[in-house]
Amino acid sequence: MQDADYQIEIEGEDGGSFTCAGDDRALLAMEQQGQHLIPVGCRRGGCGICKVQVLSGEYETLVMSRAQVSEEEEAKGFALACRLEPRSDLKLNVVNQIWIERRKEQLAKRQLGG
Amino acid sequence: MAMSGVMRPGFVQLRVLDLDEAIAHYEGRMGLELVSREADDRAYLRAYDEFDRHSIILRKADSPGMDVMGFKVATDADLANFEARLRNKGVTVTEIPAGEQPGMGRRVRFETATAHSFDLYSECALSDNGPMTDNPDIWRHEPKGMRIVRFDHCLVYGGDIDGTAEIFTECLDFKISEQAVDPENGMKIAIFLTCSNKAHDVALVRFEEDGKFHHASFYLESWADVGHAADLIARHDVSLDIGPTRHGITRGQTIYFFDPSGNRNEVFSGGYTYFPDSPLRQWTADQAGKAIFYYEKELNDRFMGVVT
């Protein structure tokens, strides 16, 4: 089942969804699908910008910066989306929502030729 | 410029989450030489045109970032003099004994207002593989990967960047080559400091959190080499930040990317020559886009806000 495509759903009114194979990392799958639902930083588990809380579903994580996700947070389902591999469909809450809003404003400005 | 006192950035020690992955990146992709890997989970690397034993240290840790950046000073007398000046100003100074890094002499460590650690040292063993000196060829072995000439500078983030800059200018004779200010209140947003002929040897950007690391930078010979680095980044799926582009500040031709632990790297070429009588170059916050990305003229949240 490693290569099954799972559905990754982002909670909230600005939410949306994308698909991710079981051997892929959620953030990278989202970027490949041209979506801007989770902010993208270093993509390598260091900066913490893509932090999410997994609300439901099974997953595994690769090594993440302890400065960004403490053991207690990890136990509560917090993870960095760039280090998150789904093992089922997932529902996620985006921690740094402000980055998404700023990104949308910038894209809208560019489309208007601003 | 007569080069005395603090001569140049000599090394940076970075924390990495996985030492094997980090070595695969810095040695395999960037093309640095792996000098040694020690029992304390540190790896030592150098660029082809550096005489000293090592300039990059990777240390396995549970969070990425910068442990310390080191500056090489000309003589042991300079080291003693700078140490006295730092202590005199009330800066926290500790001594790191010789041999804490292989081949290194004693180091004088000081802590800045922005909670960064910097070392000064005057002695480092020479590399067995360093640049040739007798009827020298341009290099001993052809440069690999991104063809990095040398480690060049770091940019760090923190709160009281004025306080940190003051240590460098008052105790260590650095000059401010360039800065960015908020014209409404005169607050400095970014400060570029040099101890040499280079446009910058260390840079500071104001940020809500202290002790943060923005990037370690490596010098390339040409714009064409920046393009070659971009090709390698694309081919090998290195995590790209931005570029190739050019900075208004320092005029560097540049590309930024992330190592496998999320530490940002820059490789760049160009940049102006600084002299001690060069007037201060200054940017205002309304021109920050052009200052940072001369072509795009637009700031980018990831570049400005992502740090380790």
CSV table of C-alpha atoms in Angstrom, one decimal:
chain,number,residue,atom,x,y,z
A,1,MET,CA,0.0,0.0,0.0
A,2,GLN,CA,3.1,2.3,0.1
A,3,ASP,CA,2.2,3.8,-3.3
A,4,ALA,CA,-1.5,4.4,-2.7
A,5,ASP,CA,-2.7,8.0,-3.2
A,6,TYR,CA,-4.2,9.4,0.0
A,7,GLN,CA,-6.4,12.5,0.3
A,8,ILE,CA,-4.9,15.3,2.4
A,9,GLU,CA,-7.5,17.7,3.6
A,10,ILE,CA,-6.8,21.1,5.1
A,11,GLU,CA,-9.3,22.3,7.7
A,12,GLY,CA,-10.8,25.8,7.7
A,13,GLU,CA,-12.6,28.1,5.3
A,14,ASP,CA,-9.4,28.6,3.3
A,15,GLY,CA,-8.9,24.9,3.3
A,16,GLY,CA,-8.7,22.5,0.3
A,17,SER,CA,-7.2,19.2,-0.5
A,18,PHE,CA,-4.5,17.5,-2.5
A,19,THR,CA,-3.3,13.9,-2.9
A,20,CYS,CA,-0.1,12.3,-1.6
A,21,ALA,CA,1.4,8.9,-2.2
A,22,GLY,CA,2.3,6.9,0.8
A,23,ASP,CA,6.0,7.1,0.1
A,24,ASP,CA,5.9,10.9,-0.6
A,25,ARG,CA,6.1,13.8,1.8
A,26,ALA,CA,2.9,15.8,2.1
A,27,LEU,CA,4.4,19.3,1.5
A,28,LEU,CA,6.3,18.2,-1.6
A,29,ALA,CA,3.2,16.5,-3.1
A,30,MET,CA,1.2,19.7,-2.5
A,31,GLU,CA,3.8,21.8,-4.2
A,32,GLN,CA,3.9,19.5,-7.2
A,33,GLN,CA,0.1,19.9,-7.5
A,34,GLY,CA,0.6,23.7,-7.6
A,35,GLN,CA,-1.4,24.3,-4.4
A,36,HIS,CA,-0.7,26.9,-1.7
A,37,LEU,CA,-2.5,25.4,1.3
A,38,ILE,CA,0.5,25.0,3.6
A,39,PRO,CA,3.4,27.6,3.7
A,40,VAL,CA,6.6,26.3,2.2
A,41,GLY,CA,10.0,27.0,3.8
A,42,CYS,CA,13.1,24.9,3.8
A,43,ARG,CA,11.3,21.7,2.8
A,44,ARG,CA,13.9,19.8,5.0
A,45,GLY,CA,12.5,19.7,8.5
A,46,GLY,CA,14.5,22.6,9.8
A,47,CYS,CA,12.6,25.9,9.7
A,48,GLY,CA,9.1,25.0,11.1
A,49,ILE,CA,7.1,27.2,8.7
A,50,CYS,CA,5.1,24.2,7.3
A,51,LYS,CA,4.0,23.0,10.8
A,52,VAL,CA,0.6,21.3,10.9
A,53,GLN,CA,-1.5,19.4,13.5
A,54,VAL,CA,-2.8,16.1,12.2
A,55,LEU,CA,-6.5,16.0,13.3
A,56,SER,CA,-7.1,12.5,11.9
A,57,GLY,CA,-5.4,9.7,10.1
A,58,GLU,CA,-2.3,7.6,10.2
A,59,TYR,CA,1.1,8.9,9.3
A,60,GLU,CA,4.9,8.6,9.9
A,61,THR,CA,7.4,11.4,10.2
A,62,LEU,CA,11.1,11.7,9.2
A,63,VAL,CA,13.5,13.5,11.6
A,64,MET,CA,12.3,17.0,12.4
A,65,SER,CA,14.0,19.9,14.3
A,66,ARG,CA,13.3,19.6,18.0
A,67,ALA,CA,13.3,23.4,18.2
A,68,GLN,CA,10.2,23.3,16.0
A,69,VAL,CA,8.3,20.3,17.2
A,70,SER,CA,8.8,19.3,20.8
A,71,GLU,CA,8.2,15.7,22.0
A,72,GLU,CA,5.0,16.9,23.7
A,73,GLU,CA,3.8,18.5,20.5
A,74,GLU,CA,4.7,15.5,18.5
A,75,ALA,CA,2.6,13.3,20.8
A,76,LYS,CA,-0.3,15.7,20.2
A,77,GLY,CA,-0.1,15.2,16.4
A,78,PHE,CA,2.0,18.2,15.5
A,79,ALA,CA,4.4,17.7,12.6
A,80,LEU,CA,6.2,19.4,9.8
A,81,ALA,CA,4.4,18.8,6.6
A,82,CYS,CA,7.7,18.4,4.7
A,83,ARG,CA,8.6,15.4,6.9
A,84,LEU,CA,5.1,13.9,7.0
A,85,GLU,CA,4.3,10.7,5.1
A,86,PRO,CA,0.7,9.7,5.1
A,87,ARG,CA,-0.4,6.1,5.8
A,88,SER,CA,-4.1,6.9,5.3
A,89,ASP,CA,-6.2,9.9,4.3
A,90,LEU,CA,-5.3,12.8,6.6
A,91,LYS,CA,-7.0,15.9,8.0
A,92,LEU,CA,-4.6,18.7,8.8
A,93,ASN,CA,-4.7,22.1,10.6
A,94,VAL,CA,-2.2,24.7,9.3
A,95,VAL,CA,-0.3,26.4,12.2
A,96,ASN,CA,1.2,29.4,10.3
A,97,GLN,CA,-2.0,30.4,8.5
A,98,ILE,CA,-0.8,34.0,8.3
A,99,TRP,CA,1.8,32.9,5.7
A,100,ILE,CA,-0.9,31.5,3.5
A,101,GLU,CA,-2.9,34.8,3.7
A,102,ARG,CA,0.1,36.9,2.8
A,103,ARG,CA,1.0,34.6,-0.1
A,104,LYS,CA,-2.5,34.9,-1.5
A,105,GLU,CA,-2.4,38.7,-1.3
A,106,GLN,CA,0.9,38.6,-3.2
A,107,LEU,CA,-0.4,36.3,-5.9
A,108,ALA,CA,-3.6,38.4,-6.3
A,109,LYS,CA,-1.4,41.6,-6.6
A,110,ARG,CA,0.7,40.0,-9.3
A,111,GLN,CA,-2.3,38.8,-11.3
A,112,LEU,CA,-3.6,42.4,-11.3
A,113,GLY,CA,-0.2,43.5,-12.6
A,114,GLY,CA,0.5,45.3,-9.3
B,1,MET,CA,43.5,47.9,2.3
B,2,ALA,CA,46.3,46.7,4.6
B,3,MET,CA,45.0,43.4,6.0
B,4,SER,CA,45.7,43.2,9.6
B,5,GLY,CA,43.7,42.5,12.8
B,6,VAL,CA,40.7,40.4,11.8
B,7,MET,CA,41.5,39.0,8.3
B,8,ARG,CA,38.5,37.0,7.3
B,9,PRO,CA,35.7,34.6,8.1
B,10,GLY,CA,37.6,31.3,8.8
B,11,PHE,CA,34.9,28.8,9.6
B,12,VAL,CA,31.3,28.2,10.5
B,13,GLN,CA,30.0,25.3,12.6
B,14,LEU,CA,26.5,24.3,11.6
B,15,ARG,CA,24.1,21.9,13.3
B,16,VAL,CA,22.6,19.2,11.1
B,17,LEU,CA,19.9,16.5,11.8
B,18,ASP,CA,21.7,13.7,9.9
B,19,LEU,CA,25.4,13.7,9.4
B,20,ASP,CA,25.5,11.3,6.4
B,21,GLU,CA,22.8,13.3,4.5
B,22,ALA,CA,24.7,16.6,5.3
B,23,ILE,CA,28.0,15.2,4.0
B,24,ALA,CA,26.2,13.9,0.9
B,25,HIS,CA,25.0,17.5,0.3
B,26,TYR,CA,28.1,19.6,1.3
B,27,GLU,CA,30.6,17.1,-0.3
B,28,GLY,CA,28.6,15.5,-3.0
B,29,ARG,CA,26.5,18.4,-4.3
B,30,MET,CA,28.4,21.5,-3.3
B,31,GLY,CA,31.8,19.9,-4.0
B,32,LEU,CA,33.6,20.7,-0.8
B,33,GLU,CA,36.4,18.3,0.3
B,34,LEU,CA,35.6,16.1,3.3
B,35,VAL,CA,38.7,16.5,5.5
B,36,SER,CA,37.7,14.3,8.4
B,37,ARG,CA,34.9,12.8,10.3
B,38,GLU,CA,35.5,12.7,14.1
B,39,ALA,CA,34.1,10.4,16.8
B,40,ASP,CA,32.2,13.3,18.4
B,41,ASP,CA,29.8,13.4,15.4
B,42,ARG,CA,31.4,16.3,13.7
B,43,ALA,CA,32.5,16.4,10.1
B,44,TYR,CA,35.1,18.9,8.7
B,45,LEU,CA,35.2,20.2,5.2
B,46,ARG,CA,37.0,22.8,3.1
B,47,ALA,CA,36.8,24.5,-0.3
B,48,TYR,CA,39.6,23.9,-2.9
B,49,ASP,CA,41.2,27.4,-2.7
B,50,GLU,CA,41.5,27.6,1.1
B,51,PHE,CA,44.9,27.0,2.6
B,52,ASP,CA,43.6,26.2,6.1
B,53,ARG,CA,42.6,22.6,7.2
B,54,HIS,CA,38.9,23.2,7.3
B,55,SER,CA,36.3,25.9,7.0
B,56,ILE,CA,32.9,24.1,7.4
B,57,ILE,CA,32.1,22.0,10.4
B,58,LEU,CA,28.9,20.0,10.5
B,59,ARG,CA,27.7,18.8,13.9
B,60,LYS,CA,24.9,16.3,14.5
B,61,ALA,CA,22.2,17.8,16.7
B,62,ASP,CA,18.5,17.6,17.2
B,63,SER,CA,17.8,21.0,15.7
B,64,PRO,CA,19.6,22.8,12.8
B,65,GLY,CA,21.2,26.3,13.0
B,66,MET,CA,24.6,27.9,13.6
B,67,ASP,CA,26.7,26.9,16.6
B,68,VAL,CA,29.5,29.5,15.9
B,69,MET,CA,31.2,31.4,13.2
B,70,GLY,CA,35.0,31.9,13.4
B,71,PHE,CA,37.2,34.8,12.2
B,72,LYS,CA,40.9,34.4,11.7
B,73,VAL,CA,43.1,37.2,13.0
B,74,ALA,CA,46.6,37.9,11.8
B,75,THR,CA,48.7,37.2,14.9
B,76,ASP,CA,48.5,35.8,18.4
B,77,ALA,CA,49.2,39.4,19.6
B,78,ASP,CA,46.1,40.5,17.8
B,79,LEU,CA,44.1,37.7,19.4
B,80,ALA,CA,45.2,38.9,22.9
B,81,ASN,CA,44.5,42.5,22.0
B,82,PHE,CA,41.0,41.8,20.7
B,83,GLU,CA,40.3,39.6,23.8
B,84,ALA,CA,41.2,42.5,26.0
B,85,ARG,CA,39.1,45.0,24.1
B,86,LEU,CA,36.1,42.6,24.2
B,87,ARG,CA,36.4,42.1,28.0
B,88,ASN,CA,36.9,45.9,28.4
B,89,LYS,CA,33.6,46.5,26.8
B,90,GLY,CA,31.9,44.0,29.0
B,91,VAL,CA,31.3,41.4,26.3
B,92,THR,CA,31.0,37.8,27.5
B,93,VAL,CA,34.2,36.1,26.5
B,94,THR,CA,35.2,32.5,27.0
B,95,GLU,CA,38.3,30.7,25.9
B,96,ILE,CA,38.1,27.5,23.8
B,97,PRO,CA,41.3,25.5,24.2
B,98,ALA,CA,43.5,24.6,21.3
B,99,GLY,CA,42.5,21.3,19.6
B,100,GLU,CA,38.8,21.5,20.4
B,101,GLN,CA,38.6,21.4,16.6
B,102,PRO,CA,41.4,19.3,15.0
B,103,GLY,CA,44.3,21.6,13.8
B,104,MET,CA,42.9,24.7,15.5
B,105,GLY,CA,44.8,26.9,18.0
B,106,ARG,CA,43.1,28.5,21.0
B,107,ARG,CA,40.0,30.4,20.3
B,108,VAL,CA,38.4,33.4,22.0
B,109,ARG,CA,34.6,33.1,21.9
B,110,PHE,CA,32.3,36.0,22.4
B,111,GLU,CA,28.5,36.2,22.7
B,112,THR,CA,26.7,39.1,21.0
B,113,ALA,CA,23.6,41.1,21.8
B,114,THR,CA,21.6,39.0,19.4
B,115,ALA,CA,22.7,35.7,21.1
B,116,HIS,CA,25.1,34.5,18.5
B,117,SER,CA,28.6,33.1,19.2
B,118,PHE,CA,31.7,34.1,17.3
B,119,ASP,CA,35.2,32.9,17.7
B,120,LEU,CA,38.5,34.6,17.0
B,121,TYR,CA,41.7,32.5,16.4
B,122,SER,CA,45.1,33.0,14.9
B,123,GLU,CA,46.3,29.5,14.3
B,124,CYS,CA,45.0,26.8,12.1
B,125,ALA,CA,46.9,23.8,10.5
B,126,LEU,CA,47.4,24.0,6.8
B,127,SER,CA,45.5,21.6,4.5
B,128,ASP,CA,47.6,18.8,2.9
B,129,ASN,CA,45.6,19.5,-0.2
B,130,GLY,CA,45.6,23.3,-0.3
B,131,PRO,CA,46.4,25.6,-3.2
B,132,MET,CA,49.8,25.1,-4.8
B,133,THR,CA,52.5,27.7,-4.0
B,134,ASP,CA,55.5,26.7,-6.2
B,135,ASN,CA,54.9,27.6,-9.9
B,136,PRO,CA,51.3,27.1,-8.9
B,137,ASP,CA,48.6,25.7,-11.1
B,138,ILE,CA,45.2,27.3,-10.8
B,139,TRP,CA,44.1,24.3,-8.7
B,140,ARG,CA,45.6,21.1,-7.6
B,141,HIS,CA,42.5,19.0,-8.5
B,142,GLU,CA,39.7,20.3,-10.7
B,143,PRO,CA,36.9,21.8,-8.6
B,144,LYS,CA,33.9,19.6,-8.1
B,145,GLY,CA,30.2,20.2,-7.7
B,146,MET,CA,29.4,23.9,-7.4
B,147,ARG,CA,33.1,24.7,-7.8
B,148,ILE,CA,33.2,26.6,-4.5
B,149,VAL,CA,36.3,28.8,-4.1
B,150,ARG,CA,36.0,29.6,-0.4
B,151,PHE,CA,33.6,30.0,2.6
B,152,ASP,CA,32.7,33.7,2.4
B,153,HIS,CA,30.3,35.1,5.1
B,154,CYS,CA,27.2,34.4,7.2
B,155,LEU,CA,23.9,36.3,7.7
B,156,VAL,CA,22.3,36.0,11.1
B,157,TYR,CA,19.0,37.3,12.5
B,158,GLY,CA,18.2,38.7,15.9
B,159,GLY,CA,16.8,41.6,17.9
B,160,ASP,CA,19.4,44.1,18.9
B,161,ILE,CA,21.5,44.2,15.8
B,162,ASP,CA,22.8,47.6,16.7
B,163,GLY,CA,24.4,46.1,19.8
B,164,THR,CA,25.9,43.3,17.9
B,165,ALA,CA,27.3,45.6,15.2
B,166,GLU,CA,28.8,47.8,17.9
B,167,ILE,CA,30.9,44.9,19.2
B,168,PHE,CA,32.2,44.3,15.7
B,169,THR,CA,33.0,48.0,15.0
B,170,GLU,CA,34.3,49.1,18.4
B,171,CYS,CA,36.2,46.0,19.5
B,172,LEU,CA,37.2,44.3,16.3
B,173,ASP,CA,37.6,47.3,13.8
B,174,PHE,CA,35.0,46.1,11.4
B,175,LYS,CA,33.3,48.8,9.2
B,176,ILE,CA,29.7,49.0,8.2
B,177,SER,CA,29.8,48.9,4.4
B,178,GLU,CA,26.0,49.1,3.8
B,179,GLN,CA,22.8,49.2,5.7
B,180,ALA,CA,19.0,49.3,5.4
B,181,VAL,CA,17.0,51.7,7.6
B,182,ASP,CA,13.3,52.5,8.2
B,183,PRO,CA,13.1,56.2,7.2
B,184,GLU,CA,10.2,56.8,9.6
B,185,ASN,CA,12.1,56.1,12.8
B,186,GLY,CA,15.7,55.6,11.6
B,187,MET,CA,15.7,52.1,12.9
B,188,LYS,CA,18.3,49.8,11.2
B,189,ILE,CA,16.7,46.8,9.6
B,190,ALA,CA,19.9,45.3,8.2
B,191,ILE,CA,23.6,45.9,8.8
B,192,PHE,CA,26.5,44.6,6.5
B,193,LEU,CA,29.9,44.5,8.2
B,194,THR,CA,33.3,44.1,6.7
B,195,CYS,CA,36.8,43.4,8.0
B,196,SER,CA,38.4,43.3,4.6
B,197,ASN,CA,38.0,44.4,1.0
B,198,LYS,CA,34.8,42.4,0.6
B,199,ALA,CA,31.4,44.1,0.6
B,200,HIS,CA,30.5,42.0,3.7
B,201,ASP,CA,32.1,39.4,6.0
B,202,VAL,CA,29.1,39.1,8.3
B,203,ALA,CA,25.5,40.5,8.0
B,204,LEU,CA,22.8,41.2,10.6
B,205,VAL,CA,19.0,41.5,10.0
B,206,ARG,CA,16.5,42.6,12.6
B,207,PHE,CA,14.1,39.8,13.7
B,208,GLU,CA,11.7,39.1,16.5
B,209,GLU,CA,13.8,36.1,17.7
B,210,ASP,CA,17.5,36.1,18.8
B,211,GLY,CA,20.1,33.6,17.8
B,212,LYS,CA,18.8,32.8,14.4
B,213,PHE,CA,20.7,31.7,11.3
B,214,HIS,CA,19.8,32.9,7.9
B,215,HIS,CA,22.6,31.5,5.6
B,216,ALA,CA,26.2,30.5,5.2
B,217,SER,CA,27.6,31.8,1.9
B,218,PHE,CA,30.3,30.5,-0.4
B,219,TYR,CA,32.1,32.3,-3.1
B,220,LEU,CA,32.2,31.2,-6.8
B,221,GLU,CA,34.4,32.5,-9.6
B,222,SER,CA,31.7,33.7,-12.0
B,223,TRP,CA,28.1,34.2,-12.9
B,224,ALA,CA,28.5,31.2,-15.1
B,225,ASP,CA,29.3,29.1,-12.0
B,226,VAL,CA,26.1,30.5,-10.3
B,227,GLY,CA,24.2,29.1,-13.4
B,228,HIS,CA,26.1,25.8,-13.1
B,229,ALA,CA,25.0,25.6,-9.4
B,230,ALA,CA,21.4,26.3,-10.4
B,231,ASP,CA,21.6,23.4,-12.9
B,232,LEU,CA,22.9,21.1,-10.2
B,233,ILE,CA,20.2,22.2,-7.8
B,234,ALA,CA,17.5,21.5,-10.4
B,235,ARG,CA,19.0,18.2,-11.5
B,236,HIS,CA,19.4,16.8,-8.0
B,237,ASP,CA,16.2,18.2,-6.4
B,238,VAL,CA,18.1,20.3,-3.9
B,239,SER,CA,15.6,22.4,-2.1
B,240,LEU,CA,15.7,25.8,-3.9
B,241,ASP,CA,15.0,29.0,-2.1
B,242,ILE,CA,15.4,31.7,-4.7
B,243,GLY,CA,17.6,32.6,-7.7
B,244,PRO,CA,19.7,32.9,-9.7
B,245,THR,CA,19.3,36.6,-9.2
B,246,ARG,CA,21.3,39.6,-8.0
B,247,HIS,CA,21.3,41.6,-4.8
B,248,GLY,CA,21.1,45.4,-4.9
B,249,ILE,CA,22.9,45.4,-1.5
B,250,THR,CA,26.5,44.2,-2.1
B,251,ARG,CA,25.7,43.5,-5.8
B,252,GLY,CA,26.3,39.8,-5.4
B,253,GLN,CA,25.1,37.4,-8.2
B,254,THR,CA,23.5,34.7,-6.2
B,255,ILE,CA,21.4,31.6,-5.7
B,256,TYR,CA,20.0,30.3,-2.4
B,257,PHE,CA,19.0,26.8,-1.4
B,258,PHE,CA,18.7,24.6,1.7
B,259,ASP,CA,20.8,21.8,3.1
B,260,PRO,CA,19.1,18.5,4.1
B,261,SER,CA,18.5,19.9,7.6
B,262,GLY,CA,16.9,23.2,6.4
B,263,ASN,CA,20.0,25.4,6.9
B,264,ARG,CA,20.1,28.0,4.1
B,265,ASN,CA,23.2,28.1,1.8
B,266,GLU,CA,24.2,30.7,-0.7
B,267,VAL,CA,26.6,30.5,-3.5
B,268,PHE,CA,27.5,33.8,-5.2
B,269,SER,CA,29.9,35.7,-7.4
B,270,GLY,CA,30.7,39.4,-7.8
B,271,GLY,CA,30.1,42.1,-5.2
B,272,TYR,CA,31.9,45.3,-5.0
B,273,THR,CA,35.3,46.0,-3.5
B,274,TYR,CA,35.2,47.8,-0.2
B,275,PHE,CA,37.9,50.2,1.0
B,276,PRO,CA,38.1,51.8,4.5
B,277,ASP,CA,37.3,55.3,2.9
B,278,SER,CA,34.2,54.0,1.1
B,279,PRO,CA,31.2,56.1,2.1
B,280,LEU,CA,28.4,54.2,3.8
B,281,ARG,CA,25.8,52.9,1.3
B,282,GLN,CA,22.3,53.1,2.6
B,283,TRP,CA,18.8,51.7,1.5
B,284,THR,CA,15.5,52.8,2.8
B,285,ALA,CA,12.8,50.3,3.7
B,286,ASP,CA,10.5,51.4,0.8
B,287,GLN,CA,13.2,50.2,-1.6
B,288,ALA,CA,13.8,46.9,0.3
B,289,GLY,CA,12.6,44.8,-2.6
B,290,LYS,CA,15.2,46.2,-5.0
B,291,ALA,CA,17.8,46.1,-2.2
B,292,ILE,CA,17.4,42.4,-1.7
B,293,PHE,CA,16.3,41.2,-5.2
B,294,TYR,CA,17.6,43.7,-7.7
B,295,TYR,CA,15.8,42.1,-10.7
B,296,GLU,CA,12.5,41.0,-9.1
B,297,LYS,CA,12.2,44.2,-6.9
B,298,GLU,CA,9.9,42.3,-4.7
B,299,LEU,CA,10.5,40.8,-1.2
B,300,ASN,CA,9.7,37.2,-0.6
B,301,ASP,CA,8.3,35.8,2.7
B,302,ARG,CA,10.3,32.7,2.6
B,303,PHE,CA,13.6,34.5,2.0
B,304,MET,CA,12.8,37.1,4.7
B,305,GLY,CA,11.2,34.9,7.3
B,306,VAL,CA,12.6,31.4,7.1
B,307,VAL,CA,15.5,30.7,9.4
B,308,THR,CA,17.0,28.0,11.5
